[in-house]
Structures are given as C-alpha cells and as structure tokens.
Short mmCIF file of C-alpha atoms in Angstrom, two decimals:
data_model
loop_
_atom_site.label_atom_id
_atom_site.label_comp_id
_atom_site.label_asym_id
_atom_site.label_seq_id
_atom_site.Cartn_x
_atom_site.Cartn_y
_atom_site.Cartn_z
CA UNK A 248 -22.59 48.30 1.84
CA UNK A 249 -24.09 45.67 4.15
CA UNK A 250 -26.26 46.00 7.26
CA UNK A 251 -24.05 45.90 10.43
CA UNK A 252 -26.81 43.99 12.24
CA UNK A 253 -26.37 41.15 9.74
CA UNK A 254 -22.66 40.90 10.52
CA UNK A 255 -23.23 41.24 14.26
CA UNK A 256 -25.11 37.94 14.25
CA UNK A 257 -22.22 35.94 12.75
CA UNK A 258 -19.89 34.05 15.10
CA UNK A 259 -16.91 35.16 13.04
CA UNK A 260 -17.33 38.78 14.13
CA UNK A 261 -18.24 38.20 17.78
CA UNK A 262 -16.60 40.76 20.06
CA UNK A 263 -15.75 43.15 17.23
CA UNK A 264 -15.96 46.82 18.28
CA UNK A 265 -18.77 48.88 16.81
CA UNK A 266 -16.45 51.17 14.82
CA UNK A 267 -14.70 48.23 13.24
CA UNK A 268 -18.00 46.50 12.56
CA UNK A 269 -19.17 49.67 10.85
CA UNK A 270 -15.96 49.81 8.76
CA UNK A 271 -16.44 46.22 7.72
CA UNK A 272 -20.09 46.83 6.80
CA UNK A 273 -19.10 49.88 4.72
CA UNK A 274 -16.41 48.07 2.70
CA UNK A 275 -18.18 44.75 2.21
CA UNK A 276 -21.25 43.98 0.14
CA UNK A 277 -23.93 41.32 0.17
CA UNK A 278 -24.34 38.80 -2.64
CA UNK A 279 -27.11 36.34 -3.29
CA UNK A 280 -26.77 33.00 -5.03
CA UNK A 281 -29.25 30.48 -6.40
CA UNK A 282 -29.00 26.76 -5.75
CA UNK A 283 -26.16 25.30 -7.82
CA UNK A 284 -24.52 28.67 -8.49
CA UNK A 285 -20.71 28.79 -8.39
CA UNK A 286 -19.46 31.37 -5.87
CA UNK A 287 -15.71 30.76 -6.12
CA UNK A 288 -13.98 28.87 -8.91
CA UNK A 289 -10.68 27.08 -8.29
CA UNK A 290 -7.89 28.70 -10.30
CA UNK A 291 -9.57 32.11 -10.62
CA UNK A 292 -7.76 35.16 -9.13
CA UNK A 293 -8.19 35.16 -5.33
CA UNK A 294 -9.78 38.59 -5.02
CA UNK A 295 -12.55 38.10 -2.41
CA UNK A 296 -13.00 36.89 1.15
CA UNK A 297 -16.39 35.11 1.40
CA UNK A 298 -18.58 34.63 4.52
CA UNK A 299 -21.86 32.69 4.52
CA UNK A 300 -24.78 34.67 5.94
CA UNK A 301 -27.62 32.31 5.14
CA UNK A 302 -28.10 29.14 3.09
CA UNK A 303 -25.83 26.16 2.43
CA UNK A 304 -22.54 25.69 0.57
CA UNK A 305 -20.19 22.88 -0.42
CA UNK A 306 -16.46 23.24 -1.00
CA UNK A 307 -14.77 21.22 -3.73
CA UNK A 308 -11.10 20.81 -4.66
CA UNK A 309 -10.10 19.53 -8.06
CA UNK A 310 -7.38 16.84 -7.98
CA UNK A 311 -5.70 14.83 -10.77
CA UNK A 312 -8.04 11.97 -9.85
CA UNK A 313 -11.19 14.11 -9.93
CA UNK A 314 -13.09 16.49 -7.62
CA UNK A 315 -13.01 16.01 -3.84
CA UNK A 316 -16.10 17.39 -2.08
CA UNK A 317 -16.27 18.28 1.60
CA UNK A 318 -19.44 17.99 3.66
CA UNK A 319 -21.97 20.76 2.89
CA UNK A 320 -22.50 23.24 5.70
CA UNK A 321 -25.24 25.73 6.58
CA UNK A 322 -23.44 27.27 9.58
CA UNK A 323 -23.68 31.11 9.25
CA UNK A 324 -20.23 32.65 9.51
CA UNK A 325 -18.23 29.90 7.81
CA UNK A 326 -15.74 31.42 5.43
CA UNK A 327 -13.73 30.63 2.31
CA UNK A 328 -12.02 32.33 -0.61
CA UNK A 329 -8.95 34.52 -0.14
CA UNK A 330 -8.44 33.55 3.51
CA UNK A 331 -4.65 34.06 3.32
CA UNK A 332 -4.74 37.59 1.89
CA UNK A 333 -3.06 38.88 5.06
CA UNK A 334 0.17 37.30 3.75
CA UNK A 335 0.39 40.03 1.13
CA UNK A 336 2.61 39.12 -1.79
CA UNK A 337 3.15 35.65 -0.33
CA UNK A 338 -0.57 34.85 -0.47
CA UNK A 339 -1.74 32.44 -3.20
CA UNK A 340 -2.70 34.39 -6.30
CA UNK A 341 -5.64 32.12 -7.15
CA UNK A 342 -8.32 30.21 -5.30
CA UNK A 343 -7.26 26.70 -4.28
CA UNK A 344 -10.86 25.46 -4.12
CA UNK A 345 -14.31 25.98 -5.58
CA UNK A 346 -17.39 26.99 -3.57
CA UNK A 347 -20.95 26.33 -4.70
CA UNK A 348 -24.31 27.10 -3.16
CA UNK A 349 -26.38 23.94 -2.72
CA UNK A 350 -29.54 25.97 -2.00
CA UNK A 351 -30.48 29.67 -2.21
CA UNK A 352 -27.89 31.52 -0.10
CA UNK A 353 -26.58 34.94 0.91
CA UNK A 354 -22.92 35.88 1.34
CA UNK A 355 -20.75 38.72 2.51
CA UNK A 356 -17.94 39.57 0.08
CA UNK A 357 -14.92 41.62 1.11
CA UNK A 358 -12.16 42.48 -1.40
CA UNK A 359 -8.99 40.52 -0.66
CA UNK A 360 -6.85 43.67 -0.40
CA UNK A 361 -9.13 45.23 2.20
CA UNK A 362 -9.33 41.98 4.15
CA UNK A 363 -5.52 41.74 4.19
CA UNK A 364 -5.09 45.34 5.39
CA UNK A 365 -7.81 44.86 8.00
CA UNK A 366 -6.02 41.83 9.44
CA UNK A 367 -2.56 43.41 9.53
CA UNK A 368 -3.81 46.68 11.06
CA UNK A 369 -6.35 45.32 13.54
CA UNK A 370 -4.63 42.09 14.58
CA UNK A 371 -0.86 42.47 13.87
CA UNK A 372 0.18 39.97 16.55
CA UNK A 373 -2.39 37.45 15.35
CA UNK A 374 -1.09 37.79 11.79
CA UNK A 375 2.47 37.05 12.95
CA UNK A 376 1.24 34.08 14.98
CA UNK A 377 -0.83 32.72 12.11
CA UNK A 378 2.08 33.09 9.70
CA UNK A 379 4.43 31.36 12.11
CA UNK A 380 2.01 28.54 12.77
CA UNK A 381 1.43 28.12 9.03
CA UNK A 382 5.15 27.98 8.18
CA UNK A 383 5.99 25.84 11.19
CA UNK A 384 3.13 23.47 10.47
CA UNK A 385 4.16 23.08 6.83
CA UNK A 386 7.78 22.43 7.80
CA UNK A 387 6.81 19.99 10.53
CA UNK A 388 4.36 18.18 8.27
CA UNK A 389 6.97 17.86 5.52
CA UNK A 390 9.59 16.58 7.97
CA UNK A 391 7.28 14.05 9.61
CA UNK A 392 5.94 12.94 6.23
CA UNK A 393 9.49 12.12 5.18
CA UNK A 394 10.13 10.42 8.52
CA UNK A 395 6.94 8.39 8.15
CA UNK A 396 7.95 7.27 4.66
CA UNK A 397 11.42 6.33 5.88
CA UNK A 398 9.96 4.38 8.80
CA UNK A 399 7.68 2.46 6.45
CA UNK A 400 10.61 1.91 4.10
CA UNK A 401 12.71 0.55 6.98
CA UNK A 402 9.97 -1.88 7.95
CA UNK A 403 9.54 -3.07 4.38
CA UNK A 404 13.31 -3.30 3.80
CA UNK A 405 13.76 -5.47 6.89
CA UNK A 406 11.04 -7.84 5.69
CA UNK A 407 12.43 -7.97 2.16
CA UNK A 408 15.95 -8.65 3.45
CA UNK A 409 14.65 -11.51 5.57
CA UNK A 410 12.76 -12.98 2.63
CA UNK A 411 15.73 -12.67 0.27
CA UNK A 412 18.10 -14.28 2.76
CA UNK A 413 16.43 -17.71 2.70
CA UNK A 414 16.55 -18.39 -1.07
CA UNK A 415 19.98 -16.74 -1.35
CA UNK A 416 21.37 -18.99 1.40
CA UNK A 417 19.78 -22.05 -0.27
CA UNK A 418 21.36 -21.16 -3.61
CA UNK A 419 24.81 -20.63 -2.03
CA UNK A 420 24.58 -23.93 -0.16
CA UNK A 421 23.48 -25.87 -3.26
CA UNK A 422 26.23 -24.34 -5.42
CA UNK A 423 28.85 -25.25 -2.83
CA UNK A 424 27.69 -28.88 -2.76
CA UNK A 425 27.43 -28.98 -6.54
CA UNK A 426 31.16 -28.45 -6.91
CA UNK A 427 31.90 -31.59 -4.90
CA UNK A 428 29.18 -33.68 -6.57
CA UNK A 429 30.23 -32.72 -10.11
CA UNK A 430 33.88 -33.59 -9.36
CA UNK A 431 32.85 -36.93 -7.81
CA UNK A 432 30.54 -37.71 -10.75
CA UNK A 433 33.42 -37.20 -13.19
CA UNK A 434 35.56 -39.62 -11.21
CA UNK A 435 32.76 -42.23 -11.21
CA UNK A 436 32.49 -41.99 -15.02
CA UNK A 437 36.26 -42.36 -15.30
CA UNK A 438 36.13 -45.47 -13.11
CA UNK A 439 33.39 -46.99 -15.27
CA UNK A 440 35.42 -46.29 -18.41
CA UNK A 441 38.56 -47.80 -16.87
CA UNK A 442 36.52 -50.87 -15.91
CA UNK A 443 35.70 -51.35 -19.57
CA UNK A 444 32.00 -50.62 -19.67
CA UNK A 445 30.80 -50.69 -23.31
CA UNK A 446 29.67 -47.37 -24.83
CA UNK A 447 26.13 -48.62 -25.46
CA UNK A 448 25.73 -49.58 -21.80
CA UNK A 449 27.06 -46.16 -20.71
CA UNK A 450 24.54 -44.51 -23.04
CA UNK A 451 21.76 -46.60 -21.48
CA UNK A 452 22.81 -45.42 -18.00
CA UNK A 453 22.79 -41.76 -19.09
CA UNK A 454 19.33 -42.20 -20.62
CA UNK A 455 18.12 -43.74 -17.36
CA UNK A 456 19.50 -40.78 -15.37
CA UNK A 457 17.71 -38.32 -17.65
CA UNK A 458 14.41 -40.16 -17.20
CA UNK A 459 14.84 -40.16 -13.42
CA UNK A 460 15.62 -36.43 -13.35
CA UNK A 461 12.76 -35.36 -15.64
CA UNK A 462 10.25 -37.74 -14.07
CA UNK A 463 10.82 -36.59 -10.49
CA UNK A 464 8.56 -33.52 -10.94
CA UNK A 465 5.55 -35.68 -11.79
CA UNK A 466 5.78 -37.97 -8.75
CA UNK A 467 2.80 -37.98 -6.37
CA UNK A 468 3.46 -36.39 -2.96
CA UNK A 469 4.49 -38.72 -0.15
CA UNK A 470 4.56 -38.31 3.60
CA UNK A 471 7.89 -38.27 5.48
CA UNK A 472 7.09 -41.73 6.85
CA UNK A 473 6.46 -43.12 3.36
CA UNK A 474 9.73 -41.64 2.11
CA UNK A 475 11.64 -43.10 5.06
CA UNK A 476 10.15 -46.56 4.43
CA UNK A 477 11.05 -46.34 0.72
CA UNK A 478 14.65 -45.40 1.55
CA UNK A 479 14.97 -48.34 3.97
CA UNK A 480 13.55 -50.71 1.36
CA UNK A 481 15.94 -49.50 -1.36
CA UNK A 482 18.90 -49.53 1.04
CA UNK A 483 18.24 -53.16 1.95
CA UNK A 484 17.96 -54.10 -1.76
CA UNK A 485 21.28 -52.35 -2.49
CA UNK A 486 23.04 -54.18 0.35
CA UNK A 487 21.70 -57.53 -0.91
CA UNK A 488 22.96 -56.69 -4.41
CA UNK A 489 26.44 -56.00 -3.05
CA UNK A 490 26.32 -52.21 -3.48
CA UNK A 491 28.16 -50.66 -0.53
CA UNK A 492 27.02 -47.46 1.16
CA UNK A 493 23.38 -48.02 0.26
CA UNK A 494 22.16 -45.66 3.01
CA UNK A 495 24.03 -42.78 1.27
CA UNK A 496 22.72 -43.33 -2.27
CA UNK A 497 19.14 -44.31 -1.36
CA UNK A 498 17.75 -40.77 -0.49
CA UNK A 499 18.46 -39.04 -3.85
CA UNK A 500 17.33 -42.13 -5.79
CA UNK A 501 14.07 -42.40 -3.83
CA UNK A 502 13.44 -38.65 -4.38
CA UNK A 503 13.67 -39.38 -8.12
CA UNK A 504 11.15 -42.24 -7.88
CA UNK A 505 13.80 -44.97 -7.98
CA UNK A 506 12.96 -48.26 -6.19
CA UNK A 507 14.08 -51.91 -6.00
CA UNK A 508 12.60 -52.54 -9.45
CA UNK A 509 14.84 -49.82 -10.83
CA UNK A 510 17.84 -51.62 -9.41
CA UNK A 511 17.23 -54.52 -11.77
CA UNK A 512 17.05 -52.09 -14.70
CA UNK A 513 20.49 -50.73 -13.75
CA UNK A 514 21.86 -54.27 -13.53
CA UNK A 515 20.44 -55.02 -16.98
CA UNK A 516 21.73 -51.74 -18.50
CA UNK A 517 25.24 -51.68 -17.01
CA UNK A 518 25.88 -55.38 -16.43
CA UNK A 519 26.31 -57.18 -13.08
CA UNK A 520 30.04 -56.44 -12.96
CA UNK A 521 29.45 -52.65 -13.16
CA UNK A 522 26.37 -52.49 -10.89
CA UNK A 523 27.97 -50.85 -7.82
CA UNK A 524 29.83 -48.15 -9.76
CA UNK A 525 26.77 -47.50 -11.97
CA UNK A 526 24.43 -47.08 -8.97
CA UNK A 527 26.81 -44.64 -7.26
CA UNK A 528 27.22 -42.61 -10.45
CA UNK A 529 23.45 -42.62 -11.06
CA UNK A 530 22.77 -41.40 -7.50
CA UNK A 531 25.27 -38.55 -7.83
CA UNK A 532 23.97 -37.53 -11.27
CA UNK A 533 20.38 -37.47 -9.97
CA UNK A 534 21.48 -35.48 -6.92
CA UNK A 535 23.24 -32.95 -9.17
CA UNK A 536 20.01 -32.51 -11.10
CA UNK A 537 18.09 -32.04 -7.84
CA UNK A 538 20.57 -29.40 -6.66
CA UNK A 539 20.24 -27.56 -9.96
CA UNK A 540 16.48 -27.53 -9.40
CA UNK A 541 17.09 -26.04 -5.94
CA UNK A 542 19.26 -23.30 -7.42
CA UNK A 543 16.62 -22.62 -10.08
CA UNK A 544 13.86 -22.42 -7.45
CA UNK A 545 15.96 -20.17 -5.19
CA UNK A 546 16.96 -17.75 -7.93
CA UNK A 547 13.39 -17.74 -9.22
CA UNK A 548 12.19 -16.83 -5.73
CA UNK A 549 14.75 -14.02 -5.57
CA UNK A 550 13.63 -12.72 -8.95
CA UNK A 551 10.00 -12.86 -7.82
CA UNK A 552 10.79 -10.91 -4.64
CA UNK A 553 12.71 -8.28 -6.60
CA UNK A 554 9.84 -8.00 -9.07
CA UNK A 555 7.46 -7.47 -6.12
CA UNK A 556 9.81 -4.84 -4.69
CA UNK A 557 9.89 -3.07 -8.04
CA UNK A 558 6.10 -3.24 -8.26
CA UNK A 559 5.83 -1.90 -4.71
CA UNK A 560 8.23 1.00 -5.26
CA UNK A 561 6.87 1.68 -8.78
CA UNK A 562 10.39 2.22 -10.14
CA UNK A 563 10.62 3.26 -13.79
CA UNK A 564 6.86 3.78 -14.00
CA UNK A 565 4.71 6.83 -14.57
CA UNK A 566 3.46 8.21 -11.22
CA UNK A 567 -0.16 8.50 -12.40
CA UNK A 568 -1.43 5.68 -14.57
CA UNK A 569 -3.99 2.90 -14.81
CA UNK A 570 -3.13 0.12 -12.34
CA UNK A 571 -4.45 -3.22 -11.15
CA UNK A 572 -5.20 -2.77 -7.43
CA UNK A 573 -4.71 -6.50 -6.83
CA UNK A 574 -1.12 -6.33 -8.08
CA UNK A 575 -0.41 -3.41 -5.75
CA UNK A 576 -1.89 -5.26 -2.78
CA UNK A 577 0.04 -8.47 -3.58
CA UNK A 578 3.33 -6.60 -3.86
CA UNK A 579 2.72 -4.90 -0.50
CA UNK A 580 1.87 -8.22 1.16
CA UNK A 581 5.05 -9.71 -0.30
CA UNK A 582 7.06 -6.89 1.26
CA UNK A 583 5.43 -7.65 4.63
CA UNK A 584 5.90 -11.43 4.49
CA UNK A 585 8.96 -11.45 6.72
CA UNK A 586 7.29 -9.16 9.27
CA UNK A 587 4.04 -11.08 9.71
CA UNK A 588 4.16 -13.09 12.98
CA UNK A 589 3.64 -16.87 12.74
CA UNK A 590 0.37 -16.58 14.67
CA UNK A 591 -1.26 -14.33 12.08
CA UNK A 592 -2.87 -15.84 8.99
CA UNK A 593 -3.27 -13.90 5.77
CA UNK A 594 -6.31 -14.25 3.50
CA UNK A 595 -7.05 -12.48 0.23
CA UNK A 596 -10.47 -12.15 -1.38
CA UNK A 597 -10.18 -10.36 -4.72
CA UNK A 598 -13.15 -9.52 -6.93
CA UNK A 599 -12.30 -10.68 -10.48
CA UNK A 600 -14.71 -8.07 -11.86
CA UNK A 601 -12.70 -5.17 -10.45
CA UNK A 602 -11.23 -3.22 -13.39
CA UNK A 603 -7.95 -1.29 -13.39
CA UNK A 604 -8.21 2.20 -11.88
CA UNK A 605 -6.37 5.47 -12.55
CA UNK A 606 -4.10 6.16 -9.58
CA UNK A 607 -0.75 7.19 -8.17
CA UNK A 608 0.39 3.59 -7.62
CA UNK A 609 3.35 4.35 -5.36
CA UNK A 610 1.20 6.48 -3.07
CA UNK A 611 -1.52 3.82 -2.85
CA UNK A 612 1.15 1.31 -1.83
CA UNK A 613 2.00 3.67 1.03
CA UNK A 614 -1.68 3.58 2.06
CA UNK A 615 -1.74 -0.24 2.00
CA UNK A 616 1.50 -0.27 4.02
CA UNK A 617 0.08 2.00 6.72
CA UNK A 618 -3.20 0.09 6.99
CA UNK A 619 -1.60 -3.37 7.03
CA UNK A 620 0.99 -2.23 9.58
CA UNK A 621 -1.79 -0.92 11.86
CA UNK A 622 -3.77 -4.15 11.45
CA UNK A 623 -0.76 -6.28 12.42
CA UNK A 624 -0.12 -4.09 15.47
CA UNK A 625 -3.76 -4.35 16.53
CA UNK A 626 -3.72 -8.17 16.51
CA UNK A 627 -0.61 -8.40 18.72
CA UNK A 628 0.76 -11.52 17.05
CA UNK A 629 -2.41 -13.61 16.74
CA UNK A 630 -5.37 -13.41 14.38
CA UNK A 631 -6.24 -13.15 10.70
CA UNK A 632 -5.40 -10.36 8.27
CA UNK A 633 -7.86 -10.21 5.38
CA UNK A 634 -7.37 -8.12 2.25
CA UNK A 635 -10.53 -7.82 0.17
CA UNK A 636 -11.54 -5.98 -3.01
CA UNK A 637 -14.99 -5.33 -4.44
CA UNK A 638 -16.57 -3.36 -7.27
CA UNK A 639 -19.37 -1.15 -5.91
CA UNK A 640 -22.15 0.24 -8.12
CA UNK A 641 -19.98 -0.36 -11.18
CA UNK A 642 -17.93 2.79 -10.61
CA UNK A 643 -16.16 2.48 -7.26
CA UNK A 644 -13.30 0.22 -6.22
CA UNK A 645 -13.56 -0.86 -2.59
CA UNK A 646 -10.46 -2.16 -0.79
CA UNK A 647 -10.85 -3.49 2.74
CA UNK A 648 -7.97 -4.18 5.14
CA UNK A 649 -9.51 -6.27 7.92
CA UNK A 650 -8.15 -7.58 11.21
CA UNK A 651 -9.47 -9.62 14.11
CA UNK A 652 -8.04 -7.38 16.81
CA UNK A 653 -9.93 -5.82 19.74
CA UNK A 654 -11.38 -3.05 17.56
CA UNK A 655 -11.39 0.75 17.63
CA UNK A 656 -13.54 2.28 20.41
CA UNK A 657 -16.47 4.27 19.04
CA UNK A 658 -15.33 7.49 20.68
CA UNK A 659 -11.99 7.30 18.84
CA UNK A 660 -13.21 6.41 15.32
CA UNK A 661 -13.59 10.02 14.21
CA UNK A 662 -10.31 11.12 15.77
CA UNK A 663 -8.02 8.42 14.39
CA UNK A 664 -7.75 10.29 11.09
CA UNK A 665 -6.64 13.51 12.80
CA UNK A 666 -2.98 14.55 12.42
CA UNK A 667 -0.76 13.49 15.36
CA UNK A 668 -3.55 11.52 17.07
CA UNK A 669 -2.37 8.05 18.05
CA UNK A 670 -3.54 5.34 20.42
CA UNK A 671 -0.02 3.92 20.69
CA UNK A 672 2.28 4.62 23.65
CA UNK A 673 4.50 7.69 23.53
CA UNK A 674 7.33 7.18 21.06
CA UNK A 675 5.67 4.20 19.39
CA UNK A 676 3.81 6.12 16.70
CA UNK A 677 3.71 9.52 15.02
CA UNK A 678 -0.06 9.70 14.65
CA UNK A 679 0.32 10.53 10.97
CA UNK A 680 -0.08 7.15 9.25
CA UNK A 681 -3.86 7.39 8.90
CA UNK A 682 -3.77 11.14 8.27
CA UNK A 683 -1.31 10.65 5.40
CA UNK A 684 -3.40 7.76 4.10
CA UNK A 685 -6.57 9.85 4.16
CA UNK A 686 -4.88 12.74 2.34
CA UNK A 687 -3.59 10.35 -0.34
CA UNK A 688 -6.98 8.67 -0.80
CA UNK A 689 -9.20 11.75 -0.61
CA UNK A 690 -6.90 14.57 -1.68
CA UNK A 691 -4.94 12.81 -4.41
CA UNK A 692 -7.48 10.30 -5.70
CA UNK A 693 -10.89 11.78 -4.97
CA UNK A 694 -11.76 8.76 -2.84
CA UNK A 695 -12.78 8.03 0.73
CA UNK A 696 -11.22 6.29 3.73
CA UNK A 697 -13.30 5.23 6.71
CA UNK A 698 -13.37 2.56 9.42
CA UNK A 699 -16.00 0.09 10.60
CA UNK A 700 -15.06 -1.65 13.80
CA UNK A 701 -16.33 -4.16 16.31
CA UNK A 702 -14.34 -6.47 18.60
CA UNK A 703 -12.83 -9.14 16.36
CA UNK A 704 -13.77 -7.39 13.13
CA UNK A 705 -12.16 -4.07 12.18
CA UNK A 706 -12.30 -2.94 8.54
CA UNK A 707 -10.52 0.02 7.05
CA UNK A 708 -12.36 0.73 3.82
CA UNK A 709 -10.74 2.58 0.92
CA UNK A 710 -13.04 3.67 -1.90
CA UNK A 711 -11.52 4.88 -5.16
CA UNK A 712 -13.00 5.92 -8.50
CA UNK A 713 -12.84 2.90 -10.81
CA UNK A 714 -12.79 5.00 -13.99
CA UNK A 715 -11.57 8.40 -15.14
CA UNK A 716 -14.06 11.10 -14.19
CA UNK A 717 -15.02 13.47 -17.03
CA UNK A 718 -14.02 17.09 -16.67
CA UNK A 719 -16.97 19.18 -15.59
CA UNK A 720 -17.73 22.43 -13.85
CA UNK A 721 -20.54 20.81 -11.92
CA UNK A 722 -19.81 19.89 -8.32
CA UNK A 723 -21.36 16.55 -7.34
CA UNK A 724 -23.57 16.77 -4.29
CA UNK A 725 -23.37 13.04 -3.68
CA UNK A 726 -20.50 10.67 -3.15
CA UNK A 727 -18.74 12.96 -0.71
CA UNK A 728 -16.32 11.60 1.89
CA UNK A 729 -18.16 11.54 5.19
CA UNK A 730 -15.02 12.19 7.22
CA UNK A 731 -14.12 15.71 6.23
CA UNK A 732 -13.85 19.06 7.96
CA UNK A 733 -16.55 21.63 7.15
CA UNK A 734 -15.37 24.60 5.08
CA UNK A 735 -14.85 26.95 8.01
CA UNK A 736 -11.21 27.37 7.14
CA UNK A 737 -9.07 26.88 4.07
CA UNK A 738 -5.65 27.66 2.75
CA UNK A 739 -6.56 29.83 -0.20
#
C-alpha cells in the first residue's frame, strides 16, 4: 500500500481518476534504497514496474565492451523496469538494464502482471498504438540500417573500383607492350649473333644491361627539365657515333642512368662494328626491365588495395577482438581515396602510445565511414580532413575526425545524434548515420561520441575503452556519455 497523495504528485499519473489512483495505491508499495543500492539487475526476471518518487538513479546497460551508463536523473516520476509488461507473453522475460540509486531514494513498485493488466484494461487503444509503433519502429529501423549500410558500401565500392582501375590499366598496358619488346629483343640478339659477335662480348653486354636495370632504383631524382636535357645530350652522342634512331633509344637508357660515357663502354664491350645493334638491344632490354617494374608496382598496388578492403570489411576475422585503431582508420581512408575531391587534403596524426583496444572492428569501420563521409560533405570540395588518435588518462582511446567546414550551429549539436534528424536537403540523407554511429560507439563498445565545432574547426570525438573492463556489479558514476537520454523510458 502507498499513499495516493504521493502518486498524485508524480507527472506520470497526472490526470488519473481518483478511483484508478486509489487502485494503483492499493496494489503498489513503496521501497526505499540507500546510495549505491541496486534496484533492478540486468538479466533478472522482469517482475516489477519501478517509478522514482524521490532521490536520484542511474541506468546502466551491460554490453560486450563493458557497462554503458546513462545520465543520472532526479526527476520524480521517471520509470524503468518491466515497462513492456503490457505485451503479455511477448514482453521480455528479464530486465534489459540495471538501475542503481546514486543517493538515498524512494520508489514505487508495481508487480509486472498488475501493471500489464492495468494498461490493457484502462488504455486498450494506447496499448495497440504503442505495440504498433514499437513493431513499426523496429522494422523501419532495421530496414533503414540495412539501407544505410548498403549506401556506405556503394560509396566505398565506387572509390575502391576507381582506385583499382588505375594500377590494373597500367599493368594491362605494360604487359601489352612487353610482348612487342620481348619479340624485338630476341630479334636484336639474333642479329648480333648473325653478325658474328664473340660470346665474351655478348656476355659483357648482358652484364652491362643487368647493372643498368638494378642500378636504376638508386638514381637520385631529377626534374623533367634535367631528364629532357640528358636525353638530348645522349641522342646527340648516339647520332655522332652513327647509331640511328637515337631519339627512340635515349629515354629508356637515360631512365637507367645511361649517358654519353656509357656509350663508350658499349663500344668497348661490343666492338665498334656492333655498336648500333648493341645499343638498340641494350635499350630494349632495359625498357623490358622497366616495364616489369611497372607491372610489379601495379600488381603490388592492387594487392595493397585488396588487403585494405579485407581489413575494412574484416573478412575471415572474429567480430569482437583486439584491434589496432590506426589500421582500421587507414583501411577506411584507403577505401575513400577515390572519393576525396582534389581540393581536400588528408592529414593523419596517430599517437604511437595508443595500445590495441577490444572492439567490433567491422562496426567501428562503419563509424569511421559515416564520420569521414559527413566531414567531406561539410567541406564541399575544399579544405583539410584530419584523422587524429590520442591516449587519454591511460585508459581511453580518443579518435577525432576533423574538418575545416563551416561548423555545426550550436542549436543543432544536441540534435544531430537523434534518429532521422538531418541538415541535408530532402532525399540527400537518412538522418541515421550519426545515430547508428552513436549506438555502435556507446551501445556496443561502452564509449562516447560527441562533437566540438566552430567555423573552420569541427571535431567528432570518439572515445573507446583502451583495455578490457573487469566484470563487476558496481555501476560507475563517472565516465558516462554526456549525450544520452534520461531513464524516463526503456524497452525492458
């Protein structure tokens, strides 16, 4: 039994008729709790509907990454516990959260069965509406979540396709030219043999070609003007030596570090009578080696992109494991490379002291994708995207996605994390990217997602536990996400 005057002062029961208020007072009872006392434990049978009369409470949900605490509230009338008992057999059988008093408090407790019957008998239409809204909301959220993931996947796929196309095209082009060069090189060797070049001289030429090919990688960089001057100088020397077509053979030889002094070495190795044929063969052999390097670079680039795609998608990997956040960020940036406008620069600032963290890697990559995509949109093709990591207080990993766009107005900063809220034009956004990101960070990882913004400097900050949290029944009062709804409603 509880005093009806106590219930009459709670906003939850405003407008309730006196007879119903009396019924509620007769079937409910009052419960006191000391500071730190557990009122509802997640996983226990959901047998009570709880209403705060006086004091302060905090709601906590246990996740695989640790406990997630909402903001404490002292608002009389906030409720928790078996809030879905009106669903009958379809109601959750156990509490989906824990509730703890943070200071001495008083509560109203109503058995779940009585609360369910009260709702269905007193408010039958409201029960049908609530059930419909719940089912419709779940279905809509699931559908839009899938749509959001597919949209992100389409964006990433387009960028990856663009990035793969360049090295693939380079490899195809080089292989096509290789066929012609290899055939021509064979003919040049046959001509030298028919001209009677001694075997030792031929061996000397082959050794010279190998030195040119292996030494090209160690050459100092040269400007285009310096390369052009070197080609003209070698071409003139070839013409003076009687080697026809010097303008054709000079570029590959110059790229291998070959100059007029090298021409005398060829004359000495092959003999004056074989100079022209030897120079042409040497140029083609060096060019073949250069094309093979191009193919190696192109295929290596393709392999690197595919490795980044595999890292991004987390294929063949456990969903929850210890990961290096920097690798996840790099793989996401690689996926975006083809979608970043030329006017936007990308900078990374990674803290080497940041340790691996326990996380759902694939889901964090979805968070990075959403935040980077929003940052690129905000800058409208011009600015700097900065990705930064830090270790805070030795236990928290901080990831910042920063842009130099116009910023988020102060009146919108709290709303941007709400489901379906978007600042983009109609049809340009679902309003779920940041909501999904917040649920992944806070709900799945026990972390926090917030924004700090000023014109030219907007930072989305993701904070994640940097180490496994020990299992405990205690609910931390500190370290709570600031952006969280008070426990005035739950899905128990």
